[in-house]
Amino acid sequence: MRPITLFTGQWADLPLSDLAPRVRGLGYDGLELACSGDHFNVQRALTEPQYVAEKREFLKDHGLTCAAISNHLVGQAVCDPIDERHRAILPAHVWGDGDPEGVWRRAAQEMSDTARAAALFGVPTVTGFTGSGIWHSAYAFPPTSQAYWDAGFEDFARRWTPILETFGAHGVNFALEVHPGEIAFDTVTARRALDAVNHHPRFGFNYDPSHLAYQGVDYVGFVRAFPERIFHVHLKDVWWGRGTGEVGVFGGHTTFGDARRMWDFRSLGRGDIRFQDVIAALGDIGYAGPLSVEWEDARMERWHGAGESLTFARALDFPASGQAFDAAFSAPASAKQEGQP
């Protein structure tokens, strides 16, 4: 059975000392620690000799493991056109004075430092975002040429290849969460991103079907398209085809939970994702890593959601078979029970 973990990004307002015992009390196996709040601090990991040892011991004392840390927010700033919104999501030392050139440089350094910190912590995977200099052109108006998009992927490769080299030097994988707003947001752009970094062995994906499904992307097919690049998995549900008909797939500048929205994230089992198909595909490619619950549902109290999501995930997963189901049909006669024909 794959371990079921909780991604702490949506709980960064709580100190880890409060969060961890309650998560363990629900029955989770571990945490995917976000580099937010006091959950995991990259610079402390690099500069304070006891920090990672104490963090590991704290998790062990609470019966929890950690197989991945997340630095989605800083990764977003590596390629994005920087504006005032980024100030709210970045550490002060990365934001600095907000000058874009400085933010890009410091964000890239922080992501390289995250690889070093993960290695010290003994964690094999960093999940995150890349940002994108061309997401704003997704609708292709004003008319947009392939040369324009090629330049965007080249910019992504120029900024991220040195970071990925650091990941490689420290034996850590970077798992991009394929997501609107990133350099890869569907299967085609994921392939294009892989090509851009020359299929760097440390670049893969944090698979989350919720970000693909409402776009109309074959989210089960995505797993089968990248069998060796699924480095980590988020379990999150979503529904679509709802709302009043006033808001479409682009969101209508509404907030999550607005009843007019065509799509919205839901607690596990309350949306439209075919999770049985997802689990079958993950089994077929041999994925044995954690299933990390990323709980997001604007309509539900989060602790209720964390509990029901764990129950859903436990019922969803199952151990792989060690034999063919029809092997018993060819068993020798001596192995048959006495009295059977």
C-alpha positions as a LaTeX table, in Angstrom:
\begin{tabular}{lrrr}
\hline
Residue & $x$ (\AA) & $y$ (\AA) & $z$ (\AA) \\
\hline
Met1 & 0.00 & 0.00 & 0.00 \\
Arg2 & 1.24 & 3.47 & $-0.80$ \\
Pro3 & 1.66 & 5.83 & 2.15 \\
Ile4 & $-1.06$ & 8.48 & 2.47 \\
Thr5 & 0.35 & 11.89 & 3.34 \\
Leu6 & $-1.07$ & 15.37 & 3.79 \\
Phe7 & 0.32 & 18.35 & 1.90 \\
Thr8 & 0.71 & 21.13 & 4.46 \\
Gly9 & 0.47 & 24.11 & 2.12 \\
Gln10 & $-3.17$ & 24.79 & 3.00 \\
Trp11 & $-2.30$ & 24.54 & 6.71 \\
Ala12 & 0.70 & 26.87 & 6.80 \\
Asp13 & $-1.11$ & 29.18 & 9.24 \\
Leu14 & $-0.76$ & 26.48 & 11.89 \\
Pro15 & 2.56 & 25.74 & 13.61 \\
Leu16 & 3.86 & 22.27 & 12.87 \\
Ser17 & 3.76 & 21.49 & 16.57 \\
Asp18 & $-0.04$ & 21.81 & 16.45 \\
Leu19 & $-0.55$ & 20.34 & 12.99 \\
Ala20 & 1.53 & 17.14 & 13.22 \\
Pro21 & $-0.16$ & 15.46 & 16.21 \\
Arg22 & $-3.60$ & 16.19 & 14.86 \\
Val23 & $-2.72$ & 14.83 & 11.41 \\
Arg24 & $-1.30$ & 11.68 & 12.98 \\
Gly25 & $-4.42$ & 11.40 & 15.10 \\
Leu26 & $-6.49$ & 11.25 & 11.93 \\
Gly27 & $-4.32$ & 8.35 & 10.74 \\
Tyr28 & $-2.11$ & 9.87 & 8.05 \\
Asp29 & 1.26 & 8.23 & 7.43 \\
Gly30 & 3.21 & 11.40 & 6.80 \\
Leu31 & 3.43 & 14.98 & 5.63 \\
Glu32 & 4.50 & 16.71 & 2.45 \\
Leu33 & 6.06 & 19.72 & 4.11 \\
Ala34 & 5.55 & 23.11 & 2.52 \\
Cys35 & 8.32 & 25.68 & 2.72 \\
Ser36 & 5.80 & 28.00 & 4.38 \\
Gly37 & 5.08 & 29.03 & 7.94 \\
Asp38 & 7.36 & 27.05 & 10.23 \\
His39 & 6.86 & 23.76 & 8.38 \\
Phe40 & 10.20 & 23.76 & 6.56 \\
Asn41 & 12.71 & 26.59 & 6.24 \\
Val42 & 15.27 & 26.18 & 3.48 \\
Gln43 & 17.82 & 28.63 & 4.82 \\
Arg44 & 17.67 & 27.28 & 8.37 \\
Ala45 & 18.23 & 23.80 & 6.95 \\
Leu46 & 21.40 & 25.04 & 5.26 \\
Thr47 & 22.80 & 27.19 & 8.06 \\
Glu48 & 21.74 & 25.53 & 11.34 \\
Pro49 & 23.44 & 22.13 & 11.80 \\
Gln50 & 20.74 & 20.72 & 14.07 \\
Tyr51 & 17.69 & 21.96 & 12.14 \\
Val52 & 17.09 & 18.97 & 9.83 \\
Ala53 & 17.98 & 16.45 & 12.53 \\
Glu54 & 15.49 & 18.03 & 14.91 \\
Lys55 & 12.84 & 18.18 & 12.18 \\
Arg56 & 13.32 & 14.48 & 11.39 \\
Glu57 & 13.18 & 13.59 & 15.07 \\
Phe58 & 10.03 & 15.64 & 15.55 \\
Leu59 & 8.27 & 13.78 & 12.75 \\
Lys60 & 9.50 & 10.42 & 14.02 \\
Asp61 & 8.24 & 11.21 & 17.51 \\
His62 & 4.79 & 11.81 & 16.00 \\
Gly63 & 4.85 & 8.65 & 13.88 \\
Leu64 & 5.07 & 10.60 & 10.62 \\
Thr65 & 7.30 & 10.35 & 7.57 \\
Cys66 & 8.22 & 12.92 & 4.92 \\
Ala67 & 8.96 & 11.91 & 1.32 \\
Ala68 & 8.70 & 15.33 & $-0.30$ \\
Ile69 & 8.96 & 19.01 & 0.49 \\
Ser70 & 7.15 & 21.67 & $-1.49$ \\
Asn71 & 8.45 & 25.03 & $-2.66$ \\
His72 & 5.66 & 25.92 & $-5.07$ \\
Leu73 & 5.56 & 29.61 & $-4.18$ \\
Val74 & 9.20 & 30.44 & $-4.77$ \\
Gly75 & 9.32 & 28.31 & $-7.91$ \\
Gln76 & 6.49 & 30.41 & $-9.34$ \\
Ala77 & 8.73 & 33.46 & $-9.32$ \\
Val78 & 11.56 & 31.91 & $-11.35$ \\
Cys79 & 9.87 & 32.46 & $-14.72$ \\
Asp80 & 6.84 & 34.67 & $-14.02$ \\
Pro81 & 6.54 & 38.30 & $-15.01$ \\
Ile82 & 6.85 & 39.72 & $-11.49$ \\
Asp83 & 4.10 & 41.94 & $-10.08$ \\
Glu84 & 2.79 & 42.99 & $-6.67$ \\
Arg85 & 0.92 & 39.70 & $-6.17$ \\
His86 & 4.20 & 37.82 & $-5.82$ \\
Arg87 & 5.15 & 39.84 & $-2.75$ \\
Ala88 & 2.44 & 38.07 & $-0.74$ \\
Ile89 & 3.72 & 34.58 & $-1.55$ \\
Leu90 & 7.50 & 35.03 & $-1.38$ \\
Pro91 & 9.83 & 35.07 & 1.62 \\
Ala92 & 11.06 & 38.58 & 2.35 \\
His93 & 14.64 & 37.69 & 1.41 \\
Val94 & 13.48 & 36.50 & $-2.03$ \\
Trp95 & 11.19 & 39.45 & $-2.69$ \\
Gly96 & 13.79 & 42.01 & $-1.58$ \\
Asp97 & 12.97 & 45.37 & $-3.15$ \\
Gly98 & 10.66 & 43.76 & $-5.70$ \\
Asp99 & 12.82 & 44.61 & $-8.71$ \\
Pro100 & 12.05 & 41.79 & $-11.18$ \\
Glu101 & 15.64 & 41.04 & $-12.09$ \\
Gly102 & 16.54 & 40.63 & $-8.44$ \\
Val103 & 13.45 & 38.53 & $-7.68$ \\
Trp104 & 14.18 & 36.17 & $-10.58$ \\
Arg105 & 17.79 & 35.75 & $-9.47$ \\
Arg106 & 16.96 & 35.21 & $-5.80$ \\
Ala107 & 14.09 & 32.83 & $-6.58$ \\
Ala108 & 16.39 & 30.70 & $-8.73$ \\
Gln109 & 18.97 & 30.64 & $-5.95$ \\
Glu110 & 16.32 & 29.65 & $-3.40$ \\
Met111 & 15.17 & 26.75 & $-5.58$ \\
Ser112 & 18.75 & 25.53 & $-5.90$ \\
Asp113 & 19.07 & 25.89 & $-2.15$ \\
Thr114 & 15.88 & 23.86 & $-1.76$ \\
Ala115 & 17.56 & 20.95 & $-3.55$ \\
Arg116 & 20.49 & 21.19 & $-1.11$ \\
Ala117 & 18.15 & 21.39 & 1.88 \\
Ala118 & 16.12 & 18.39 & 0.68 \\
Ala119 & 19.30 & 16.33 & 0.37 \\
Leu120 & 20.32 & 17.26 & 3.91 \\
Phe121 & 16.84 & 16.33 & 5.13 \\
Gly122 & 17.02 & 13.00 & 3.33 \\
Val123 & 14.01 & 13.71 & 1.12 \\
Pro124 & 14.20 & 12.58 & $-2.53$ \\
Thr125 & 11.67 & 14.95 & $-4.10$ \\
Val126 & 10.85 & 18.65 & $-4.19$ \\
Thr127 & 7.42 & 19.49 & $-5.57$ \\
Gly128 & 6.69 & 22.90 & $-6.98$ \\
Phe129 & 5.87 & 25.34 & $-9.73$ \\
Thr130 & 8.09 & 26.85 & $-12.41$ \\
Gly131 & 6.17 & 29.98 & $-13.31$ \\
Ser132 & 5.85 & 30.93 & $-16.95$ \\
Gly133 & 6.72 & 33.90 & $-19.08$ \\
Ile134 & 4.13 & 32.90 & $-21.70$ \\
Trp135 & 1.08 & 31.76 & $-19.73$ \\
His136 & $-0.54$ & 35.14 & $-20.36$ \\
Ser137 & $-0.54$ & 34.28 & $-24.09$ \\
Ala138 & $-2.40$ & 30.99 & $-23.69$ \\
Tyr139 & $-5.47$ & 32.27 & $-25.55$ \\
Ala140 & $-3.24$ & 33.27 & $-28.50$ \\
Phe141 & $-4.57$ & 36.80 & $-28.91$ \\
Pro142 & $-3.08$ & 39.10 & $-30.02$ \\
Pro143 & $-2.17$ & 36.51 & $-32.67$ \\
Thr144 & 0.70 & 34.45 & $-31.29$ \\
Ser145 & 3.28 & 32.59 & $-33.34$ \\
Gln146 & 4.98 & 29.33 & $-32.47$ \\
Ala147 & 8.23 & 31.32 & $-32.49$ \\
Tyr148 & 6.88 & 33.38 & $-29.59$ \\
Trp149 & 6.02 & 30.26 & $-27.60$ \\
Asp150 & 9.35 & 28.64 & $-28.54$ \\
Ala151 & 11.08 & 31.64 & $-27.00$ \\
Gly152 & 9.06 & 31.12 & $-23.82$ \\
Phe153 & 10.15 & 27.50 & $-23.51$ \\
Glu154 & 13.72 & 28.53 & $-24.23$ \\
Asp155 & 13.50 & 31.10 & $-21.44$ \\
Phe156 & 12.16 & 28.41 & $-19.09$ \\
Ala157 & 15.06 & 26.11 & $-20.01$ \\
Arg158 & 17.62 & 28.89 & $-19.57$ \\
Arg159 & 16.35 & 29.69 & $-16.08$ \\
Trp160 & 15.67 & 26.16 & $-14.88$ \\
Thr161 & 18.51 & 24.07 & $-16.33$ \\
Pro162 & 21.10 & 25.41 & $-13.84$ \\
Ile163 & 18.63 & 24.72 & $-11.02$ \\
Leu164 & 18.07 & 21.19 & $-12.28$ \\
Glu165 & 21.83 & 20.67 & $-12.41$ \\
Thr166 & 21.93 & 21.45 & $-8.70$ \\
Phe167 & 19.12 & 18.97 & $-8.12$ \\
Gly168 & 21.13 & 16.38 & $-10.02$ \\
Ala169 & 24.30 & 17.09 & $-8.07$ \\
His170 & 22.43 & 16.38 & $-4.84$ \\
Gly171 & 20.40 & 13.39 & $-6.03$ \\
Val172 & 17.00 & 15.10 & $-5.67$ \\
Asn173 & 14.11 & 15.17 & $-8.15$ \\
Phe174 & 12.09 & 18.26 & $-9.03$ \\
Ala175 & 8.41 & 17.44 & $-9.61$ \\
Leu176 & 6.52 & 20.19 & $-11.44$ \\
Glu177 & 2.83 & 20.32 & $-10.62$ \\
Val178 & 1.33 & 20.60 & $-14.10$ \\
His179 & $-1.09$ & 23.46 & $-13.60$ \\
Pro180 & $-2.53$ & 26.52 & $-15.34$ \\
Gly181 & $-0.09$ & 29.37 & $-14.88$ \\
Glu182 & 2.96 & 27.12 & $-15.28$ \\
Ile183 & 5.18 & 26.36 & $-18.25$ \\
Ala184 & 3.33 & 23.01 & $-18.50$ \\
Phe185 & $-0.42$ & 22.92 & $-17.96$ \\
Asp186 & $-1.54$ & 19.94 & $-20.10$ \\
Thr187 & $-0.02$ & 16.91 & $-21.78$ \\
Val188 & 1.29 & 18.72 & $-24.86$ \\
Thr189 & 2.99 & 21.48 & $-22.88$ \\
Ala190 & 4.41 & 18.90 & $-20.47$ \\
Arg191 & 6.10 & 17.17 & $-23.42$ \\
Arg192 & 7.32 & 20.53 & $-24.68$ \\
Ala193 & 8.78 & 21.39 & $-21.26$ \\
Leu194 & 10.59 & 18.05 & $-21.12$ \\
Asp195 & 12.00 & 18.67 & $-24.58$ \\
Ala196 & 13.09 & 22.18 & $-23.57$ \\
Val197 & 15.30 & 20.87 & $-20.76$ \\
Asn198 & 16.55 & 17.97 & $-22.92$ \\
His199 & 14.68 & 15.44 & $-20.78$ \\
His200 & 16.81 & 16.28 & $-17.77$ \\
Pro201 & 16.74 & 13.18 & $-15.54$ \\
Arg202 & 15.77 & 15.22 & $-12.48$ \\
Phe203 & 12.79 & 16.96 & $-14.10$ \\
Gly204 & 9.43 & 15.27 & $-13.81$ \\
Phe205 & 5.91 & 15.83 & $-12.58$ \\
Asn206 & 3.84 & 16.07 & $-9.44$ \\
Tyr207 & 0.70 & 14.50 & $-10.87$ \\
Asp208 & $-2.56$ & 16.15 & $-9.80$ \\
Pro209 & $-5.55$ & 15.17 & $-11.94$ \\
Ser210 & $-7.69$ & 18.04 & $-10.68$ \\
His211 & $-5.73$ & 20.61 & $-12.69$ \\
Leu212 & $-6.16$ & 18.68 & $-15.91$ \\
Ala213 & $-9.73$ & 17.43 & $-15.72$ \\
Tyr214 & $-11.74$ & 20.63 & $-15.86$ \\
Gln215 & $-9.67$ & 21.73 & $-18.86$ \\
Gly216 & $-10.86$ & 18.65 & $-20.73$ \\
Val217 & $-7.41$ & 17.01 & $-20.68$ \\
Asp218 & $-7.25$ & 13.19 & $-20.49$ \\
Tyr219 & $-5.91$ & 13.08 & $-16.94$ \\
Val220 & $-5.60$ & 9.27 & $-16.87$ \\
Gly221 & $-3.81$ & 9.35 & $-20.20$ \\
Phe222 & $-1.33$ & 11.80 & $-18.68$ \\
Val223 & $-0.11$ & 9.10 & $-16.29$ \\
Arg224 & 0.41 & 6.65 & $-19.12$ \\
Ala225 & 2.14 & 9.30 & $-21.25$ \\
Phe226 & 4.88 & 9.86 & $-18.65$ \\
Pro227 & 5.37 & 6.55 & $-16.82$ \\
Glu228 & 8.94 & 7.34 & $-15.74$ \\
Arg229 & 8.33 & 11.00 & $-14.94$ \\
Ile230 & 5.61 & 10.75 & $-12.32$ \\
Phe231 & 7.77 & 11.59 & $-9.31$ \\
His232 & 4.97 & 12.41 & $-6.87$ \\
Val233 & 1.16 & 12.38 & $-6.71$ \\
His234 & $-1.39$ & 14.79 & $-5.28$ \\
Leu235 & $-4.91$ & 13.56 & $-4.60$ \\
Lys236 & $-7.37$ & 16.40 & $-5.11$ \\
Asp237 & $-10.89$ & 16.34 & $-6.52$ \\
Val238 & $-12.70$ & 18.81 & $-8.76$ \\
Trp239 & $-16.10$ & 19.12 & $-10.34$ \\
Trp240 & $-16.97$ & 20.81 & $-13.60$ \\
Gly241 & $-20.01$ & 21.53 & $-15.74$ \\
Arg242 & $-21.69$ & 23.20 & $-12.75$ \\
Gly243 & $-22.61$ & 26.77 & $-11.93$ \\
Thr244 & $-25.14$ & 29.12 & $-13.43$ \\
Gly245 & $-23.73$ & 29.30 & $-16.93$ \\
Glu246 & $-22.34$ & 32.79 & $-16.26$ \\
Val247 & $-18.75$ & 31.68 & $-15.64$ \\
Gly248 & $-16.67$ & 29.47 & $-17.93$ \\
Val249 & $-13.45$ & 27.53 & $-17.64$ \\
Phe250 & $-11.36$ & 30.72 & $-17.25$ \\
Gly251 & $-13.02$ & 31.45 & $-13.90$ \\
Gly252 & $-14.70$ & 34.76 & $-14.63$ \\
His253 & $-12.53$ & 36.62 & $-12.09$ \\
Thr254 & $-14.61$ & 34.98 & $-9.35$ \\
Thr255 & $-13.30$ & 33.52 & $-6.12$ \\
Phe256 & $-13.31$ & 29.80 & $-5.35$ \\
Gly257 & $-16.64$ & 28.68 & $-3.95$ \\
Asp258 & $-18.68$ & 31.17 & $-5.97$ \\
Ala259 & $-21.88$ & 29.35 & $-6.98$ \\
Arg260 & $-21.66$ & 30.79 & $-10.51$ \\
Arg261 & $-18.39$ & 28.97 & $-11.27$ \\
Met262 & $-18.34$ & 26.23 & $-13.90$ \\
Trp263 & $-15.65$ & 24.33 & $-11.94$ \\
Asp264 & $-14.35$ & 24.22 & $-8.40$ \\
Phe265 & $-12.03$ & 22.08 & $-6.29$ \\
Arg266 & $-13.79$ & 19.59 & $-4.02$ \\
Ser267 & $-12.89$ & 17.32 & $-1.15$ \\
Leu268 & $-11.87$ & 13.82 & $-2.23$ \\
Gly269 & $-14.84$ & 11.79 & $-3.46$ \\
Arg270 & $-17.13$ & 14.79 & $-3.88$ \\
Gly271 & $-16.03$ & 15.76 & $-7.36$ \\
Asp272 & $-15.91$ & 14.17 & $-10.80$ \\
Ile273 & $-12.41$ & 12.65 & $-10.96$ \\
Arg274 & $-12.44$ & 8.93 & $-11.81$ \\
Phe275 & $-10.01$ & 7.98 & $-9.07$ \\
Gln276 & $-10.39$ & 4.25 & $-9.66$ \\
Asp277 & $-8.99$ & 4.80 & $-13.15$ \\
Val278 & $-6.21$ & 6.98 & $-11.74$ \\
Ile279 & $-5.14$ & 4.34 & $-9.22$ \\
Ala280 & $-5.21$ & 1.63 & $-11.90$ \\
Ala281 & $-2.97$ & 3.74 & $-14.14$ \\
Leu282 & $-0.55$ & 4.50 & $-11.31$ \\
Gly283 & $-0.38$ & 0.79 & $-10.57$ \\
Asp284 & 0.24 & $-0.03$ & $-14.22$ \\
Ile285 & 3.27 & 2.29 & $-14.36$ \\
Gly286 & 4.60 & 0.95 & $-11.06$ \\
Tyr287 & 4.25 & 4.13 & $-9.05$ \\
Ala288 & 4.91 & 3.21 & $-5.42$ \\
Gly289 & 5.40 & 6.65 & $-3.90$ \\
Pro290 & 3.10 & 8.56 & $-1.57$ \\
Leu291 & $-0.43$ & 9.65 & $-2.34$ \\
Ser292 & $-0.43$ & 13.15 & $-0.92$ \\
Val293 & $-3.81$ & 14.63 & $-0.11$ \\
Glu294 & $-3.95$ & 18.27 & $-1.19$ \\
Trp295 & $-7.17$ & 19.32 & 0.42 \\
Glu296 & $-8.95$ & 22.31 & $-1.14$ \\
Asp297 & $-12.71$ & 22.81 & $-0.87$ \\
Ala298 & $-14.10$ & 26.30 & $-0.26$ \\
Arg299 & $-17.41$ & 24.79 & 0.87 \\
Met300 & $-16.08$ & 22.60 & 3.67 \\
Glu301 & $-14.37$ & 22.95 & 7.04 \\
Arg302 & $-10.81$ & 21.77 & 6.46 \\
Trp303 & $-10.42$ & 19.29 & 9.32 \\
His304 & $-13.61$ & 17.56 & 8.28 \\
Gly305 & $-12.17$ & 17.48 & 4.77 \\
Ala306 & $-8.83$ & 16.09 & 5.91 \\
Gly307 & $-10.56$ & 13.26 & 7.73 \\
Glu308 & $-12.93$ & 12.25 & 4.97 \\
Ser309 & $-10.15$ & 12.55 & 2.38 \\
Leu310 & $-8.01$ & 10.09 & 4.30 \\
Thr311 & $-10.90$ & 7.65 & 4.55 \\
Phe312 & $-11.50$ & 7.96 & 0.81 \\
Ala313 & $-7.81$ & 7.52 & $-0.03$ \\
Arg314 & $-7.46$ & 4.43 & 2.18 \\
Ala315 & $-10.44$ & 2.78 & 0.52 \\
Leu316 & $-9.16$ & 3.75 & $-2.92$ \\
Asp317 & $-5.69$ & 2.24 & $-2.77$ \\
Phe318 & $-4.82$ & $-1.44$ & $-2.60$ \\
Pro319 & $-1.67$ & $-3.59$ & $-2.66$ \\
Ala320 & $-0.44$ & $-4.95$ & $-5.97$ \\
Ser321 & $-0.96$ & $-8.62$ & $-6.71$ \\
Gly322 & 1.98 & $-10.96$ & $-6.45$ \\
Gln323 & 0.49 & $-13.45$ & $-8.90$ \\
Ala324 & $-1.88$ & $-13.69$ & $-11.83$ \\
Phe325 & $-5.49$ & $-13.95$ & $-10.68$ \\
Asp326 & $-6.05$ & $-17.02$ & $-12.88$ \\
Ala327 & $-2.89$ & $-18.88$ & $-11.79$ \\
Ala328 & $-4.93$ & $-21.18$ & $-9.54$ \\
Phe329 & $-6.71$ & $-22.64$ & $-12.55$ \\
Ser330 & $-3.51$ & $-24.36$ & $-13.65$ \\
Ala331 & $-2.54$ & $-25.67$ & $-10.20$ \\
Pro332 & $-1.55$ & $-29.38$ & $-10.15$ \\
Ala333 & $-4.18$ & $-31.87$ & $-9.07$ \\
Ser334 & $-2.27$ & $-32.61$ & $-5.87$ \\
Ala335 & $-2.81$ & $-28.99$ & $-4.80$ \\
Lys336 & $-6.60$ & $-29.25$ & $-5.10$ \\
Gln337 & $-8.60$ & $-29.64$ & $-1.95$ \\
Glu338 & $-9.66$ & $-33.16$ & $-1.08$ \\
Gly339 & $-13.13$ & $-34.00$ & $-2.30$ \\
Gln340 & $-13.06$ & $-31.56$ & $-5.24$ \\
Pro341 & $-13.32$ & $-32.92$ & $-8.80$ \\
\hline
\end{tabular}
